[in-house]
Tab-separated table of C-alpha atoms in Angstrom:
chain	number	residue	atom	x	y	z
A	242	UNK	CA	14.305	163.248	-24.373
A	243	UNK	CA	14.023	163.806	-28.064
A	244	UNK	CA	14.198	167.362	-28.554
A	245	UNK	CA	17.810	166.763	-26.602
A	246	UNK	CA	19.052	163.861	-28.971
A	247	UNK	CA	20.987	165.171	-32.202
A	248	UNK	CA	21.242	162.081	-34.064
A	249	UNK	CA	21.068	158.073	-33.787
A	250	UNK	CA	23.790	156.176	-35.155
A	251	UNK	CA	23.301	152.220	-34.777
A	252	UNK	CA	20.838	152.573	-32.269
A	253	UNK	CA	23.289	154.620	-29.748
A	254	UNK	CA	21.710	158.244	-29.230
A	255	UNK	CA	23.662	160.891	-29.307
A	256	UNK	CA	23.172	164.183	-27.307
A	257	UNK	CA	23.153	167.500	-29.094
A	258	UNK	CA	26.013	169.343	-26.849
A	259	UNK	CA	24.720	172.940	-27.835
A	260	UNK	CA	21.791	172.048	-25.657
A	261	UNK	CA	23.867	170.800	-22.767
A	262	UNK	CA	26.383	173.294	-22.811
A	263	UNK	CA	23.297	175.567	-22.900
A	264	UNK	CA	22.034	174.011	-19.989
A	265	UNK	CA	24.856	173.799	-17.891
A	266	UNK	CA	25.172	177.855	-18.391
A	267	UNK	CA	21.613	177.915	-17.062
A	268	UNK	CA	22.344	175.953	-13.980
A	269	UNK	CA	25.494	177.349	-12.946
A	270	UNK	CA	23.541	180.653	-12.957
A	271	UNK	CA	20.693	179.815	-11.124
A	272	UNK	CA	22.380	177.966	-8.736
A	273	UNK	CA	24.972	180.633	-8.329
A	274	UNK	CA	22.255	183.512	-7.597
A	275	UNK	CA	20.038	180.835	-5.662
A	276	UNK	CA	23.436	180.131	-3.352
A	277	UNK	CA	24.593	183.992	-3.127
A	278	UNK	CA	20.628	184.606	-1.624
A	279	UNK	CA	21.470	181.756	1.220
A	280	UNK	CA	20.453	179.220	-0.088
A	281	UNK	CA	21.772	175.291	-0.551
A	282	UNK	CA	22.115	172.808	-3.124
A	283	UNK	CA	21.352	169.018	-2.061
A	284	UNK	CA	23.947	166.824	-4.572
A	285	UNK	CA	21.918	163.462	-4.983
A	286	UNK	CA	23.787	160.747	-6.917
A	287	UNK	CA	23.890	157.106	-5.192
A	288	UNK	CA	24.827	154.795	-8.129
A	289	UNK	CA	28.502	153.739	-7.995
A	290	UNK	CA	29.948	155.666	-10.684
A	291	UNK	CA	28.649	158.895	-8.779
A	292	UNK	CA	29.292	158.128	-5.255
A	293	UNK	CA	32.784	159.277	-5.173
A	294	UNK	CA	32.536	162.334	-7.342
A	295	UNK	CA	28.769	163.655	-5.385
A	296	UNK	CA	30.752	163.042	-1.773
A	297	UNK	CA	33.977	164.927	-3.335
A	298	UNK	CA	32.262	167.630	-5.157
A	299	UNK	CA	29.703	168.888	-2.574
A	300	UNK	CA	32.048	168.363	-0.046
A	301	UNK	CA	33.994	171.243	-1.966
A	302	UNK	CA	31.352	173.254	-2.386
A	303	UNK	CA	30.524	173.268	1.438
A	304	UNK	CA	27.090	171.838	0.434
A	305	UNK	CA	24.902	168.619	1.917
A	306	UNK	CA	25.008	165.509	-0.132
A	307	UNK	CA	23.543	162.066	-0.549
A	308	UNK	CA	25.350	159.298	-2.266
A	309	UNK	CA	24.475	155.937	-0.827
A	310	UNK	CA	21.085	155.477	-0.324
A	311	UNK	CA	18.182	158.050	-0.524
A	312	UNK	CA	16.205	157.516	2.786
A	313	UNK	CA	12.342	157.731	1.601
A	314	UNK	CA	10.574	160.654	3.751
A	315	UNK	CA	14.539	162.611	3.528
A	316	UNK	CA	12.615	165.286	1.873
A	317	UNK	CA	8.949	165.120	2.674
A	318	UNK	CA	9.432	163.946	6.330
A	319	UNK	CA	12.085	165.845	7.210
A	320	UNK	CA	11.523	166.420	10.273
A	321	UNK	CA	11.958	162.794	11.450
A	322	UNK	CA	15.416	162.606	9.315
A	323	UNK	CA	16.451	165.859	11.224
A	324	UNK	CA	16.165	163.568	14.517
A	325	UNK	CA	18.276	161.025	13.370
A	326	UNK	CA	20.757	163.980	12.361
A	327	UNK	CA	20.583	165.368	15.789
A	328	UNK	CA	20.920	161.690	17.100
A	329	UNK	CA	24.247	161.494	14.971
A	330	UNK	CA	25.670	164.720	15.943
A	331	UNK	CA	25.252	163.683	19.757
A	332	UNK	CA	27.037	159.795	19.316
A	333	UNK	CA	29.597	161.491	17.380
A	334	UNK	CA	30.152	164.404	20.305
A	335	UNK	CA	30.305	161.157	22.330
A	336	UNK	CA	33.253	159.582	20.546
A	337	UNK	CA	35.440	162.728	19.660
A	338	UNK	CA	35.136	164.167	23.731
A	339	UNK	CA	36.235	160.587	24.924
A	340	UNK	CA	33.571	159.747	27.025
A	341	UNK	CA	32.758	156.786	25.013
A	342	UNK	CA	35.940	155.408	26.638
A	343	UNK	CA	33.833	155.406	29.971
A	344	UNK	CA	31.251	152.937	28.288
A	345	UNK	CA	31.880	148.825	28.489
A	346	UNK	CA	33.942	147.597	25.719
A	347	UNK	CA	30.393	145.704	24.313
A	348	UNK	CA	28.368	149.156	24.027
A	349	UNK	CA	31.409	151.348	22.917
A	350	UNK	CA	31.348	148.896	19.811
A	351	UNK	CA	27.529	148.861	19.444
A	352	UNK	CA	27.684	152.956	19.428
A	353	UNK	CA	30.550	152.868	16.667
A	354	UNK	CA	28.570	150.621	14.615
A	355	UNK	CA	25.535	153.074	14.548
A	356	UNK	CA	27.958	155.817	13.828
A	357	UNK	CA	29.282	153.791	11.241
A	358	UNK	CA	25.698	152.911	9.665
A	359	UNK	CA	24.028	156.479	10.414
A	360	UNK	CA	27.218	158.272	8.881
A	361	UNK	CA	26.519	156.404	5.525
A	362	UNK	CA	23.184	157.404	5.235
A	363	UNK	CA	22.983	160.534	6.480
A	364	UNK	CA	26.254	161.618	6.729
A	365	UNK	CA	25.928	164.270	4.256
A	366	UNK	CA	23.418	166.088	5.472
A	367	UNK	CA	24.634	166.582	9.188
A	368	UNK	CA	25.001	170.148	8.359
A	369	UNK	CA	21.516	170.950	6.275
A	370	UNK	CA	19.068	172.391	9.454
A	371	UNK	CA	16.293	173.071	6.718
A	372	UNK	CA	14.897	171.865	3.520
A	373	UNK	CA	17.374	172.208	0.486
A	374	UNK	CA	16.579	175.074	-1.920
A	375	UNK	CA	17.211	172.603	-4.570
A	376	UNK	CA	18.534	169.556	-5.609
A	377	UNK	CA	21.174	168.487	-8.051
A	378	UNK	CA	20.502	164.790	-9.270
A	379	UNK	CA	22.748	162.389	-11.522
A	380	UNK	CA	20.721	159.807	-12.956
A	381	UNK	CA	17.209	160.432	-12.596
A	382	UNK	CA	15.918	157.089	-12.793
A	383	UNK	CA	17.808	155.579	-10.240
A	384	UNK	CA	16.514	159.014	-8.003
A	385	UNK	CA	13.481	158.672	-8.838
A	386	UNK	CA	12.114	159.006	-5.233
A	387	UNK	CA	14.188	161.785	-4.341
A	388	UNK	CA	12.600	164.039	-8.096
A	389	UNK	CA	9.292	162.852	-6.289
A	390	UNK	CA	9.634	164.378	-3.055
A	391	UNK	CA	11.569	167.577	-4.555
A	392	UNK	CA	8.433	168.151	-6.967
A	393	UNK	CA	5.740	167.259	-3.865
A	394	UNK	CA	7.258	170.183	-1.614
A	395	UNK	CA	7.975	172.569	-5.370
A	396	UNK	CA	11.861	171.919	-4.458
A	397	UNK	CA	13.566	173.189	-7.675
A	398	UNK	CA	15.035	169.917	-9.669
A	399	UNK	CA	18.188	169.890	-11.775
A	400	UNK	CA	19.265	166.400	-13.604
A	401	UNK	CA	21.823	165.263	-15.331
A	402	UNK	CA	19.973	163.317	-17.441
A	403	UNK	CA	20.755	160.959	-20.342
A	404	UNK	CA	18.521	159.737	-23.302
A	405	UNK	CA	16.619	156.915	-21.036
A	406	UNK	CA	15.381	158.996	-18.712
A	407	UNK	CA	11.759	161.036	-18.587
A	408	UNK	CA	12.704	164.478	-17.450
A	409	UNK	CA	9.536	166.056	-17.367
A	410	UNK	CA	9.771	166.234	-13.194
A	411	UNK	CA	13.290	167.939	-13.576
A	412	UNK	CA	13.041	172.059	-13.642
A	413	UNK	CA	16.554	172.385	-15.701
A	414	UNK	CA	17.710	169.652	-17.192
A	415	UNK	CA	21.370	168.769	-18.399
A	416	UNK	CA	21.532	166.318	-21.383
A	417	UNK	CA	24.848	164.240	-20.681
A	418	UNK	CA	25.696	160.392	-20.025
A	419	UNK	CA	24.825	159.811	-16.759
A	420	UNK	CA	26.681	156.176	-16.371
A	421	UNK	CA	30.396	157.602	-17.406
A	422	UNK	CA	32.345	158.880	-14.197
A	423	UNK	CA	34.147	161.604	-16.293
A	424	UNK	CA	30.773	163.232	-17.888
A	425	UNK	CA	29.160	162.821	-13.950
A	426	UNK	CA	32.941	164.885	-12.810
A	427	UNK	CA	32.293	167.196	-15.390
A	428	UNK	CA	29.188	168.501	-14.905
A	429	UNK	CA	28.801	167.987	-10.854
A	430	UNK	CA	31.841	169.691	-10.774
A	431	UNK	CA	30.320	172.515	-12.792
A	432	UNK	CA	27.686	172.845	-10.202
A	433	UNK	CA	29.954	172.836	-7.700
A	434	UNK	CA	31.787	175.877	-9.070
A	435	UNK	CA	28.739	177.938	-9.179
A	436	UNK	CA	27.688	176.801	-5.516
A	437	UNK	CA	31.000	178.480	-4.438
A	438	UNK	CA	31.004	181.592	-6.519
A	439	UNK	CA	27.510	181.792	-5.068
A	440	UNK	CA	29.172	181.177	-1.660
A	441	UNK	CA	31.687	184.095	-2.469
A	442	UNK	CA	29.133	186.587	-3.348
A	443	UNK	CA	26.988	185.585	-0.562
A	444	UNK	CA	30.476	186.760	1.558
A	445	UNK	CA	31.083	189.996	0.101
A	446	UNK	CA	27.129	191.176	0.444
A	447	UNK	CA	27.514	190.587	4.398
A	448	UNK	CA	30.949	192.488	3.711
A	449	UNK	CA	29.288	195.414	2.327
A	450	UNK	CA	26.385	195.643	4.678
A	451	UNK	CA	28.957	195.182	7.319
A	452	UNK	CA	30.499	198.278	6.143
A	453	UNK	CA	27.640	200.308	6.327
């Protein structure tokens, strides 16, 4: 991360914000043009101070997320994690038409206990039928696995990443402090802007055609 650090004072680096502001310009246009073209942004971020704000901000963008634990395989066996989406989707049909009232009271709780455990891992991508187009990531040490899989199947990688981490896997990457909740709002939120401006443009090209 050196050519992002501007200085060290007492051993604390600190970032040179022309870069990241330069960076975040970047993103929000490639994910913007990437989004308006179809495609979707996978928001990874599963430590604690990211949870909240990865669940909050893709959920606003109308785009899949992951913020408790990254499932190994999520990307590179996708298939099998699309199963256990399906599998989801049908024990949630099962409580929201009522029929799980028809159940006895012993496997009505068992079934709400795997929606309950399913929901948290995979709840945020019950809505993603295909592999992402790319993936946003907040701390890219603690994702390692998930940069991994992105880079195995040439998934394009964008990181928040602070002076710790080794970025070479990461195809744009966003200097910041990746442990503070307001730098992680600030730039996730960023990304999430340009997801639905990409989601707006997307709109008015079917408008147009539409028109035709």
């Amino acid at each position: 991360m050196d050519k992002y650090i501007y200085s060290d004072k007492s051993g604390i680096h600190i970032l040179d914000l022309r870069i990241t502001y330069a960076a975040i310009e970047e993103a929000q246009q490639f994910v913007q043009k990437l989004v308006a073209n179809s495609g979707k942004v996978l928001f990874v971020g599963t430590k604690p101070q990211a949870q909240n704000v990865i669940e909050e901000q893709a959920t606003r963008a109308n785009m899949p997320y992951v913020n408790q634990r990254w499932l190994g395989g999520m990307l590179t066996n996708f298939k099998t994690i699309i199963k256990r989406v399906v599998y989801l989707k049908e024990l949630n049909s099962l409580e929201s038409s009522g029929e799980i009232n028809s159940y006895p009271k012993p496997e009505r709780l068992r079934i709400k206990r795997e929606i309950d455990k399913l929901t948290k891992s995979i709840g945020g991508i019950v809505e993603l039928n295909k592999i992402p187009d790319a993936i946003f990531v907040v701390d890219l040490v603690n994702e390692t696995t998930a940069v991994t899989e992105a880079k195995k199947l040439n998934i394009p990688v964008i990181g928040l990443a602070d002076s710790n981490v080794d970025p070479e896997n990461v195809d744009i990457v966003i200097p910041g402090n990746d442990d503070a909740i307001r730098s992680i709002e600030l730039i996730t939120s960023s990304i999430a802007d340009s997801c639905l401006k990409g989601l707006g443009k997307r709109k008015e090209i079917s408008e147009n055609k539409e028109s035709k």
